[in-house]
Tab-separated table of C-alpha atoms and ligand atoms in Angstrom:
chain	number	residue	atom	x	y	z
A	1	MET	CA	68.313	92.977	68.334
A	2	PRO	CA	66.554	94.948	71.081
A	3	ASP	CA	66.517	98.728	70.732
A	4	LYS	CA	69.433	100.575	72.306
A	5	GLN	CA	68.671	102.405	75.540
A	6	ILE	CA	68.954	106.194	75.306
A	7	HIS	CA	71.326	107.589	77.931
A	8	LEU	CA	70.468	111.076	79.131
A	9	ALA	CA	72.338	113.872	80.859
A	10	ALA	CA	71.214	117.323	81.988
A	11	HIS	CA	73.616	120.198	81.386
A	12	PHE	CA	73.148	123.130	83.739
A	13	PRO	CA	73.740	126.147	81.491
A	14	GLY	CA	76.639	128.243	82.652
A	15	VAL	CA	79.256	130.585	81.319
A	16	ASN	CA	77.921	130.864	77.793
A	17	ASN	CA	75.189	132.524	75.788
A	18	THR	CA	72.783	129.583	75.812
A	19	THR	CA	70.348	130.836	78.435
A	20	VAL	CA	67.643	133.228	77.307
A	21	TRP	CA	67.883	135.659	80.213
A	22	ALA	CA	65.159	137.934	78.882
A	23	ASP	CA	62.599	135.197	79.494
A	24	PRO	CA	60.653	135.928	82.709
A	25	ARG	CA	61.006	132.249	83.681
A	26	SER	CA	64.807	132.529	83.895
A	27	ARG	CA	66.091	132.433	87.447
A	28	SER	CA	69.376	132.519	89.316
A	29	GLN	CA	72.297	130.630	87.930
A	30	ILE	CA	74.216	130.479	91.210
A	31	GLU	CA	71.583	129.817	93.879
A	32	LEU	CA	71.440	126.285	95.237
A	33	ALA	CA	67.684	126.183	94.565
A	34	SER	CA	68.307	126.396	90.802
A	35	PHE	CA	70.772	123.501	90.773
A	36	VAL	CA	68.439	121.434	92.949
A	37	GLU	CA	65.442	122.092	90.710
A	38	LEU	CA	67.169	121.033	87.491
A	39	ALA	CA	68.767	117.996	89.174
A	40	ARG	CA	65.434	116.815	90.564
A	41	THR	CA	63.770	117.231	87.169
A	42	ALA	CA	66.533	115.120	85.608
A	43	GLU	CA	66.166	112.446	88.256
A	44	ARG	CA	62.387	112.390	87.724
A	45	GLY	CA	63.123	111.755	84.040
A	46	GLY	CA	65.422	108.833	84.837
A	47	PHE	CA	68.483	110.685	83.528
A	48	ASP	CA	71.882	109.049	83.902
A	49	PHE	CA	73.642	112.170	85.116
A	50	PHE	CA	73.657	115.887	85.816
A	51	PHE	CA	76.502	117.788	84.165
A	52	LEU	CA	78.430	120.947	84.981
A	53	ALA	CA	80.840	122.531	82.507
A	54	GLU	CA	83.849	124.520	83.677
A	55	GLY	CA	84.421	128.136	82.746
A	56	LEU	CA	87.238	129.607	84.727
A	57	ARG	CA	87.034	133.071	83.299
A	58	LEU	CA	84.051	135.095	82.193
A	59	ARG	CA	84.247	135.763	78.513
A	60	GLU	CA	85.101	139.339	77.702
A	61	TYR	CA	84.354	141.419	74.707
A	62	LYS	CA	86.842	144.242	74.181
A	63	GLY	CA	87.796	144.342	77.846
A	64	ARG	CA	84.238	144.123	79.206
A	65	ILE	CA	82.178	141.107	80.277
A	66	HIS	CA	80.242	139.817	77.285
A	67	ASP	CA	76.602	140.929	77.400
A	68	LEU	CA	75.159	137.421	77.389
A	69	ASP	CA	77.688	135.860	79.734
A	70	VAL	CA	76.473	135.431	83.238
A	71	VAL	CA	77.500	136.514	86.687
A	72	GLY	CA	79.836	133.591	87.257
A	73	ARG	CA	79.865	129.972	88.251
A	74	PRO	CA	80.260	128.365	91.666
A	75	ASP	CA	82.850	125.605	91.994
A	76	ASN	CA	81.640	122.429	90.254
A	77	LEU	CA	82.602	119.717	92.712
A	78	THR	CA	81.235	121.723	95.638
A	79	VAL	CA	77.875	122.153	93.880
A	80	LEU	CA	77.741	118.449	92.989
A	81	THR	CA	78.477	117.472	96.569
A	82	ALA	CA	75.510	119.578	97.693
A	83	LEU	CA	73.346	117.846	95.077
A	84	ALA	CA	74.422	114.428	96.358
A	85	ALA	CA	72.442	115.215	99.509
A	86	VAL	CA	69.156	115.967	97.698
A	87	THR	CA	69.203	113.285	94.979
A	88	THR	CA	69.333	109.515	95.293
A	89	HIS	CA	70.286	107.995	91.923
A	90	LEU	CA	71.316	110.747	89.538
A	91	GLY	CA	74.970	110.674	88.448
A	92	LEU	CA	76.928	113.854	89.206
A	93	ALA	CA	79.451	114.883	86.553
A	94	GLY	CA	81.846	117.776	86.947
A	95	THR	CA	84.229	119.269	84.418
A	96	VAL	CA	87.666	119.783	85.934
A	97	ASN	CA	90.686	120.663	83.821
A	98	SER	CA	93.958	118.769	83.987
A	99	THR	CA	96.055	121.780	82.999
A	100	PHE	CA	95.914	123.971	86.101
A	101	ASN	CA	95.273	121.346	88.826
A	102	GLU	CA	97.226	118.626	90.621
A	103	PRO	CA	96.345	114.883	90.557
A	104	PHE	CA	96.448	114.370	94.329
A	105	ASP	CA	93.936	117.158	94.956
A	106	ILE	CA	91.544	116.144	92.164
A	107	ALA	CA	91.743	112.404	92.960
A	108	GLY	CA	90.791	113.234	96.540
A	109	ARG	CA	87.928	115.559	95.663
A	110	LEU	CA	86.435	113.095	93.165
A	111	ALA	CA	86.843	110.167	95.560
A	112	THR	CA	85.061	112.252	98.200
A	113	LEU	CA	82.165	113.011	95.835
A	114	ASP	CA	81.944	109.316	94.939
A	115	HIS	CA	81.794	108.335	98.628
A	116	LEU	CA	79.281	111.000	99.640
A	117	SER	CA	77.003	110.173	96.691
A	118	GLY	CA	77.240	106.394	97.023
A	119	GLY	CA	79.040	105.857	93.697
A	120	ARG	CA	77.548	108.532	91.442
A	121	ALA	CA	80.585	110.699	90.577
A	122	ALA	CA	81.905	111.458	87.086
A	123	TRP	CA	84.786	113.602	85.933
A	124	ASN	CA	84.845	115.407	82.583
A	125	VAL	CA	88.576	115.732	81.938
A	126	VAL	CA	89.275	118.818	79.842
A	127	THR	CA	92.512	120.478	78.888
A	128	SER	CA	91.022	123.999	78.668
A	129	PHE	CA	91.530	125.626	75.346
A	130	ASP	CA	92.766	129.162	75.751
A	131	GLU	CA	95.562	131.269	77.069
A	132	PHE	CA	92.957	133.731	78.259
A	133	THR	CA	91.955	131.258	80.993
A	134	GLY	CA	95.611	130.417	81.598
A	135	GLU	CA	96.311	133.957	82.722
A	136	ASN	CA	94.479	133.173	85.960
A	137	PHE	CA	97.097	130.550	86.752
A	138	ARG	CA	100.191	131.858	85.076
A	139	ARG	CA	103.244	129.836	86.101
A	140	GLY	CA	105.616	131.071	83.494
A	141	GLY	CA	103.611	130.435	80.360
A	142	PHE	CA	100.731	128.413	79.008
A	143	LEU	CA	101.114	124.792	77.919
A	144	ALA	CA	101.118	124.201	74.154
A	145	GLU	CA	98.153	122.178	72.826
A	146	GLU	CA	100.150	118.939	72.522
A	147	ASP	CA	101.628	119.277	76.002
A	148	ARG	CA	98.166	119.854	77.422
A	149	TYR	CA	97.016	116.455	76.130
A	150	ASN	CA	100.185	114.746	77.303
A	151	ARG	CA	99.594	116.274	80.694
A	152	ALA	CA	95.938	115.133	80.589
A	153	ILE	CA	96.972	111.539	79.790
A	154	GLU	CA	99.546	111.514	82.575
A	155	PHE	CA	97.193	113.339	84.960
A	156	LEU	CA	94.425	110.759	84.487
A	157	ALA	CA	96.901	107.890	84.882
A	158	ALA	CA	98.155	109.477	88.112
A	159	VAL	CA	94.625	109.906	89.459
A	160	ARG	CA	93.783	106.280	88.631
A	161	ALA	CA	96.987	105.160	90.363
A	162	LEU	CA	95.969	107.104	93.464
A	163	TRP	CA	92.509	105.510	93.512
A	164	ASP	CA	94.090	102.103	92.904
A	165	SER	CA	96.610	102.592	95.698
A	166	ARG	CA	93.856	101.772	98.162
A	167	PRO	CA	92.765	98.122	98.005
A	168	GLU	CA	89.123	97.200	97.541
A	169	HIS	CA	87.136	96.882	100.759
A	170	ASP	CA	89.806	98.570	102.838
A	171	LEU	CA	87.261	100.643	104.723
A	172	LEU	CA	86.404	98.900	107.984
A	173	VAL	CA	82.943	99.916	109.068
A	174	ASP	CA	81.457	98.424	112.193
A	175	ARG	CA	78.731	100.781	113.257
A	176	GLU	CA	77.976	98.966	116.519
A	177	ALA	CA	81.552	99.060	117.590
A	178	GLY	CA	81.896	102.606	116.261
A	179	ILE	CA	84.762	101.664	113.940
A	180	PHE	CA	85.333	103.606	110.746
A	181	ALA	CA	88.884	102.803	109.858
A	182	ALA	CA	91.081	102.184	106.861
A	183	PRO	CA	93.732	99.773	108.106
A	184	HIS	CA	95.315	99.129	104.726
A	185	ALA	CA	96.274	102.649	103.707
A	186	GLY	CA	98.280	102.086	100.539
A	187	GLU	CA	101.359	103.842	99.349
A	188	PHE	CA	101.647	105.213	95.874
A	189	ARG	CA	104.436	106.332	93.630
A	190	PHE	CA	103.767	107.822	90.213
A	191	ARG	CA	106.367	109.057	87.764
A	192	SER	CA	105.875	110.520	84.309
A	193	PRO	CA	107.446	113.337	82.300
A	194	GLN	CA	105.227	115.881	84.086
A	195	PHE	CA	104.728	114.294	87.510
A	196	ASP	CA	106.827	112.675	90.185
A	197	ILE	CA	104.646	112.101	93.219
A	198	SER	CA	104.603	109.617	96.083
A	199	GLY	CA	102.970	109.221	99.446
A	200	VAL	CA	99.867	107.705	100.987
A	201	PHE	CA	96.477	108.495	99.494
A	202	ASP	CA	94.224	109.631	102.309
A	203	ILE	CA	90.792	108.559	101.000
A	204	PRO	CA	89.505	104.965	100.738
A	205	ARG	CA	88.983	103.549	97.253
A	206	PRO	CA	85.863	105.154	95.687
A	207	PRO	CA	82.672	103.022	95.675
A	208	GLN	CA	82.775	102.847	91.842
A	209	GLY	CA	86.444	101.887	91.975
A	210	HIS	CA	87.040	104.711	89.559
A	211	PRO	CA	84.445	107.467	89.053
A	212	VAL	CA	83.139	107.596	85.461
A	213	ILE	CA	85.525	109.410	83.091
A	214	VAL	CA	84.060	111.790	80.505
A	215	GLN	CA	86.086	113.377	77.713
A	216	ALA	CA	85.130	116.295	75.455
A	217	GLY	CA	87.998	117.024	73.037
A	218	ASP	CA	87.553	116.628	69.309
A	219	SER	CA	91.044	116.535	67.785
A	220	PRO	CA	92.563	113.177	66.727
A	221	GLN	CA	94.598	113.302	69.939
A	222	GLY	CA	91.441	113.986	71.945
A	223	ARG	CA	89.594	111.116	70.239
A	224	ASP	CA	92.447	108.692	70.955
A	225	PHE	CA	92.549	109.836	74.560
A	226	ALA	CA	88.817	109.084	74.855
A	227	ALA	CA	89.079	105.735	73.041
A	228	ALA	CA	91.928	104.662	75.315
A	229	ASP	CA	90.733	105.877	78.652
A	230	ALA	CA	87.245	107.429	78.865
A	231	ASP	CA	83.805	105.954	79.601
A	232	VAL	CA	81.764	108.721	77.941
A	233	ILE	CA	82.424	111.293	75.212
A	234	PHE	CA	80.596	114.589	75.498
A	235	SER	CA	80.603	115.484	71.819
A	236	ARG	CA	79.760	118.639	69.916
A	237	HIS	CA	78.437	116.669	66.900
A	238	SER	CA	74.690	117.103	67.172
A	239	HIS	CA	73.792	116.995	63.480
A	240	ILE	CA	72.937	113.473	62.488
A	241	ASP	CA	75.343	113.023	59.549
A	242	ALA	CA	78.357	114.493	61.341
A	243	ALA	CA	77.313	112.596	64.482
A	244	ARG	CA	77.275	109.230	62.664
A	245	THR	CA	80.691	109.876	61.142
A	246	PHE	CA	82.100	110.863	64.534
A	247	TYR	CA	80.462	107.852	66.234
A	248	ARG	CA	81.990	105.412	63.743
A	249	ASP	CA	85.389	107.082	63.889
A	250	VAL	CA	85.604	106.884	67.661
A	251	LYS	CA	84.095	103.397	68.041
A	252	ASP	CA	86.535	102.103	65.401
A	253	ARG	CA	89.425	103.348	67.530
A	254	LEU	CA	88.387	101.201	70.530
A	255	PRO	CA	89.832	97.786	69.495
A	256	ARG	CA	93.293	99.360	69.218
A	257	PHE	CA	93.081	99.956	72.958
A	258	GLY	CA	91.638	96.527	73.767
A	259	ARG	CA	88.148	97.873	74.331
A	260	GLY	CA	84.689	97.019	72.970
A	261	GLU	CA	81.841	99.111	71.470
A	262	ASN	CA	79.951	99.304	74.760
A	263	ASP	CA	82.875	100.490	76.825
A	264	LEU	CA	82.533	104.071	75.572
A	265	LYS	CA	79.218	105.960	75.336
A	266	ILE	CA	78.933	108.868	72.927
A	267	MET	CA	76.635	111.686	73.996
A	268	PRO	CA	76.417	114.869	71.933
A	269	ALA	CA	75.260	118.193	73.373
A	270	VAL	CA	71.745	118.844	72.080
A	271	THR	CA	68.892	121.316	72.454
A	272	TYR	CA	65.150	121.004	71.958
A	273	VAL	CA	62.086	123.177	71.425
A	274	LEU	CA	58.547	121.798	71.732
A	275	GLY	CA	55.287	123.102	70.260
A	276	ASP	CA	51.685	121.961	69.961
A	277	THR	CA	52.371	121.542	66.251
A	278	ASP	CA	55.642	121.120	64.359
A	279	ALA	CA	55.088	124.510	62.697
A	280	GLU	CA	54.595	126.270	66.043
A	281	ALA	CA	57.761	124.652	67.405
A	282	LEU	CA	59.729	125.934	64.407
A	283	VAL	CA	58.582	129.496	65.085
A	284	LYS	CA	59.507	129.158	68.771
A	285	ALA	CA	62.900	127.719	67.848
A	286	ARG	CA	63.614	130.760	65.672
A	287	GLU	CA	62.714	133.075	68.562
A	288	VAL	CA	65.015	131.203	70.930
A	289	ARG	CA	67.891	131.355	68.452
A	290	ALA	CA	67.429	135.082	67.906
A	291	ALA	CA	67.436	135.699	71.680
A	292	GLN	CA	70.663	133.701	72.056
A	293	VAL	CA	72.551	135.757	69.477
A	294	SER	CA	72.493	139.425	70.540
A	295	PRO	CA	73.972	142.034	68.145
A	296	GLN	CA	77.110	142.009	70.346
A	297	THR	CA	77.308	138.207	70.195
A	298	ALA	CA	76.950	138.363	66.419
A	299	ILE	CA	79.830	140.839	66.065
A	300	SER	CA	82.083	138.860	68.434
A	301	ARG	CA	81.414	135.664	66.444
A	302	LEU	CA	82.211	137.465	63.193
A	303	GLU	CA	85.427	138.774	64.750
A	304	ALA	CA	86.350	135.240	65.816
A	305	VAL	CA	85.975	134.024	62.234
A	306	TRP	CA	87.474	137.080	60.523
A	307	GLY	CA	90.309	137.295	63.073
A	308	ARG	CA	90.170	141.078	63.392
A	309	ASP	CA	88.377	143.935	65.105
A	310	LEU	CA	85.001	144.645	63.521
A	311	THR	CA	83.943	147.594	65.692
A	312	GLY	CA	81.430	149.602	63.727
A	313	HIS	CA	80.335	146.680	61.537
A	314	ASP	CA	76.528	146.744	61.245
A	315	PRO	CA	75.159	143.396	62.527
A	316	ASP	CA	72.006	143.968	60.480
A	317	GLY	CA	74.005	144.595	57.305
A	318	PRO	CA	75.842	142.138	55.018
A	319	LEU	CA	78.913	140.068	56.029
A	320	PRO	CA	82.315	141.821	55.842
A	321	ALA	CA	83.374	142.124	52.212
A	322	PHE	CA	87.090	141.411	52.894
A	323	GLU	CA	88.834	138.073	53.499
A	324	PRO	CA	89.578	136.828	57.069
A	325	GLU	CA	93.074	136.683	58.580
A	326	GLU	CA	94.424	133.122	58.430
A	327	ASP	CA	95.842	133.139	61.924
A	328	THR	CA	96.716	129.515	62.678
A	329	LEU	CA	98.048	130.406	66.126
A	330	LEU	CA	94.666	131.664	67.288
A	331	ALA	CA	92.877	128.740	65.685
A	332	LYS	CA	94.907	126.107	67.538
A	333	GLY	CA	92.937	124.034	70.021
A	334	GLN	CA	89.656	125.660	69.038
A	335	ALA	CA	87.644	122.901	67.467
A	336	GLN	CA	85.282	125.271	65.682
A	337	PHE	CA	88.127	126.689	63.567
A	338	ARG	CA	89.532	123.362	62.482
A	339	THR	CA	88.144	123.957	58.988
A	340	GLY	CA	90.084	127.241	58.740
A	341	ARG	CA	88.797	130.797	58.803
A	342	GLY	CA	88.815	131.231	55.015
A	343	GLU	CA	86.699	128.131	54.494
A	344	MET	CA	84.314	129.118	57.271
A	345	ALA	CA	83.856	132.626	55.819
A	346	ARG	CA	83.203	131.083	52.404
A	347	GLN	CA	80.488	128.828	53.881
A	348	TRP	CA	78.926	131.768	55.703
A	349	ARG	CA	78.899	133.859	52.485
A	350	GLU	CA	77.204	131.025	50.638
A	351	LEU	CA	74.561	130.821	53.357
A	352	ALA	CA	73.986	134.609	53.318
A	353	GLU	CA	73.574	134.609	49.566
A	354	ALA	CA	71.334	131.562	49.380
A	355	LYS	CA	68.914	132.833	52.027
A	356	GLY	CA	69.396	136.608	51.789
A	357	LEU	CA	70.650	136.912	55.384
A	358	SER	CA	72.216	139.782	57.351
A	359	SER	CA	75.433	139.240	59.354
A	360	ARG	CA	73.516	138.535	62.559
A	361	GLU	CA	71.094	136.211	60.789
A	362	VAL	CA	74.026	134.239	59.370
A	363	VAL	CA	75.493	133.824	62.852
A	364	ILE	CA	72.075	132.740	64.173
A	365	GLU	CA	71.674	130.249	61.333
A	366	ALA	CA	75.233	128.895	61.410
A	367	THR	CA	76.037	128.682	65.105
A	368	SER	CA	73.000	127.914	67.179
A	369	ARG	CA	70.693	125.535	65.394
A	370	GLN	CA	68.278	123.658	67.645
A	371	THR	CA	68.673	119.883	67.469
A	372	PHE	CA	65.173	118.575	68.151
A	373	VAL	CA	62.221	120.750	67.137
A	374	GLY	CA	58.563	119.735	66.936
A	375	THR	CA	55.739	118.208	68.912
A	376	ALA	CA	56.611	115.866	71.760
A	377	ARG	CA	55.984	112.935	69.411
A	378	THR	CA	58.203	114.363	66.674
A	379	VAL	CA	61.018	114.991	69.168
A	380	ALA	CA	60.670	111.488	70.662
A	381	ASP	CA	60.885	110.035	67.123
A	382	GLN	CA	63.924	112.164	66.250
A	383	MET	CA	65.763	111.243	69.458
A	384	ASN	CA	65.086	107.544	69.055
A	385	GLU	CA	66.065	107.516	65.376
A	386	PHE	CA	69.302	109.367	66.219
A	387	VAL	CA	70.325	106.693	68.724
A	388	GLN	CA	69.050	103.601	66.917
A	389	THR	CA	70.924	104.583	63.726
A	390	ASP	CA	74.195	104.992	65.645
A	391	GLY	CA	74.429	108.765	65.698
A	392	ALA	CA	74.875	108.536	69.468
A	393	ASP	CA	74.307	106.436	72.600
A	394	GLY	CA	72.380	109.276	74.210
A	395	PHE	CA	72.367	113.020	74.697
A	396	VAL	CA	73.526	115.802	76.957
A	397	PHE	CA	70.555	118.180	76.956
A	398	VAL	CA	71.450	121.868	77.180
A	399	PRO	CA	68.232	123.736	78.022
A	400	HIS	CA	67.790	127.398	77.097
A	401	LEU	CA	66.044	128.215	80.369
A	402	THR	CA	67.522	127.977	83.866
A	403	PRO	CA	66.393	126.088	85.867
A	404	GLY	CA	63.048	124.939	84.384
A	405	GLY	CA	64.348	124.203	80.894
A	406	LEU	CA	63.968	120.432	81.034
A	407	ASP	CA	60.419	120.381	82.433
A	408	ASP	CA	58.725	120.011	79.042
A	409	LEU	CA	61.149	117.314	77.927
A	410	VAL	CA	60.632	115.259	81.071
A	411	ASP	CA	56.864	115.773	81.233
A	412	GLN	CA	56.026	115.340	77.546
A	413	VAL	CA	58.800	113.533	75.649
A	414	ILE	CA	60.257	111.107	78.188
A	415	PRO	CA	56.888	109.352	78.789
A	416	LEU	CA	56.709	108.555	75.048
A	417	LEU	CA	60.232	107.152	75.064
A	418	ARG	CA	59.411	105.131	78.166
A	419	GLU	CA	56.409	103.647	76.370
A	420	ARG	CA	58.807	102.476	73.672
A	421	GLY	CA	61.099	100.958	76.285
A	422	VAL	CA	64.153	103.029	75.321
A	423	VAL	CA	64.308	105.203	78.460
A	424	ARG	CA	64.222	103.620	81.914
A	425	THR	CA	61.033	103.945	83.948
A	426	GLU	CA	62.996	103.541	87.144
A	427	TYR	CA	66.613	103.143	88.119
A	428	THR	CA	67.685	99.532	88.317
A	429	GLY	CA	71.189	100.194	89.657
A	430	THR	CA	72.601	102.536	92.245
A	431	THR	CA	75.911	103.685	90.742
A	432	LEU	CA	76.471	105.807	87.640
A	433	ARG	CA	78.525	102.973	86.120
A	434	GLU	CA	75.434	100.778	86.420
A	435	HIS	CA	73.144	103.415	84.858
A	436	LEU	CA	75.500	103.696	81.883
A	437	GLY	CA	75.813	99.942	81.483
A	438	LEU	CA	79.552	100.106	82.016
A	439	GLY	CA	81.474	97.236	83.515
A	440	PRO	CA	83.190	97.611	86.861
A	441	ALA	CA	86.289	99.767	86.958
A	442	ARG	CA	89.563	97.926	86.604
A	443	THR	CA	90.505	96.316	89.877
A	444	PRO	CA	93.749	97.498	91.365
A	445	SER	CA	96.740	95.419	90.426
A	446	ALA	CA	99.926	95.278	92.379
A	447	SER	CA	101.767	97.270	89.746
A	448	SER	CA	99.278	100.102	89.523
A	449	THR	CA	100.272	101.607	92.835
A	450	THR	CA	103.726	102.319	91.475
A	451	ALA	CA	102.923	103.465	87.977
A	452	GLU	CA	105.360	104.958	85.577
A	453	ILE	CA	104.796	106.506	82.174
A	454	ARG	CA	107.972	106.826	80.176
A	455	ASP	CA	106.697	108.232	76.935
A	456	ALA	CA	103.196	109.616	77.241
A	457	SER	CA	102.896	110.428	73.542
B	1	LIG	C1	81.093	119.421	73.941
B	1	LIG	C2	82.337	120.023	74.533
B	1	LIG	C3	82.289	120.535	75.830
B	1	LIG	C4	83.418	121.125	76.411
B	1	LIG	N1	83.342	121.629	77.681
B	1	LIG	C5	84.414	122.275	78.204
B	1	LIG	C6	84.355	122.883	79.494
B	1	LIG	O1	83.327	122.843	80.169
B	1	LIG	N2	85.458	123.521	79.965
B	1	LIG	C7	86.619	123.597	79.244
B	1	LIG	O2	87.581	124.177	79.733
B	1	LIG	N3	86.703	123.020	78.030
B	1	LIG	C8	85.638	122.383	77.497
B	1	LIG	N4	85.732	121.822	76.250
B	1	LIG	C9	87.032	121.914	75.545
B	1	LIG	C10	87.711	120.573	75.417
B	1	LIG	O3	87.838	119.882	76.555
B	1	LIG	C11	89.092	120.709	74.804
B	1	LIG	O4	89.915	121.358	75.711
B	1	LIG	C12	89.093	121.461	73.529
B	1	LIG	O5	88.010	121.028	72.739
B	1	LIG	C13	90.401	121.248	72.802
B	1	LIG	O6	90.591	119.901	72.558
B	1	LIG	P1	90.554	119.326	71.100
B	1	LIG	O7	91.662	120.053	70.408
B	1	LIG	O8	90.794	117.860	71.234
B	1	LIG	O9	89.191	119.648	70.556
B	1	LIG	C14	84.617	121.215	75.668
B	1	LIG	C15	84.655	120.679	74.372
B	1	LIG	C16	83.546	120.091	73.802
B	1	LIG	C17	83.644	119.536	72.398
């Protein structure tokens, strides 16, 4: 069997503590020039798509903006639309939540991006995981975790129905005659427990039929949602053993939804650090990790696990001696606490004891391990092995520098993978669906314009 192709995406670091701001090479995180630079690097490397996460509220620490969070984040779909003008093949993926938006608006904005980019749009459907963000949109309370997924399922079905409401080839373009018309504007009606909408969708069917759907949840409900209805999973499982288990679990869910192995690509978030020797890369990786976990970050992570205020705790001293609060309410919807606070604290204590680590060093060790570390050759080997042994179908690279963080990967590692024939040397298709090796989107059927979901669960 020929080797699997490695699919690649570039994550522009955003509202998080990934970027090492102290590095003199770090530049603006909101200027267009930064987005353009990273996107062009990704396109030079033959990447499938560029990816923007969504953070609708800056993280706070005790009422103040967290020290390693950044100034803010421009609107995803607007940024991607700007990038459509300066790239030619790169897919453009935006995270947009289904909890605080409306299907008509999002279907229209994604269809617009797909048209303006010539079929390169993707949508990462997230439910958003905290009440903290919900406060921005308060409409009489925040949706419970289960309702958020039900809404996501119905939301995506509604958006697909809107795209399907316009027949294929309904855009009449006769440049000589100056005709740009859509004579077959379709009507839609969509009813579900959370939506009851009808009208005429005002944008012609997107060039891809349906933009590529990405999903990032990790719960059983999230995995089923992805297996049923997504094209790509953006996963948090970047360690090979956990990644293989996750890969098998999700791929095994596909037949239940009438889908095959290749219909869903699994791409974990990963990082990399290169060096002239493996040993030098390891030292650099340690420096990067230390810069990503400030003393304040360390304390806030400890507080998240221990479930209580740890003001005054010395980050350079040992872990708290007392047991964490088992607060299941707080833990809900937060994938990192699925193991439970008590269990997590026990693992952290074990780590501290085994390696003689301070609180901050434990957080560094436990939360921000680099995925690929070594020379360019070592990293190329690790990446290829990861994909060929079914840990993933590719990767979403999260660089620690903005915007030049993928330069070394593209200049030093990608050429080696190209030599092995597992990364494309040039784009053979024009749409993101083609880059990802996905079949065409479902064609609209008569029934899909008047969809109805009775029981979304
Ligand atoms: C790798 C990864 C990336 C995510 N990116 C975002 C994001 O950019 N914005 C957001 O609101 N939620 C994001 N999420 C949260 C998920 O979409 C989801 O809301 C959360 O994980 C809860 O779902 P679950 O219970 O199925 O894990 C991300 C989750 C994962 C695993």
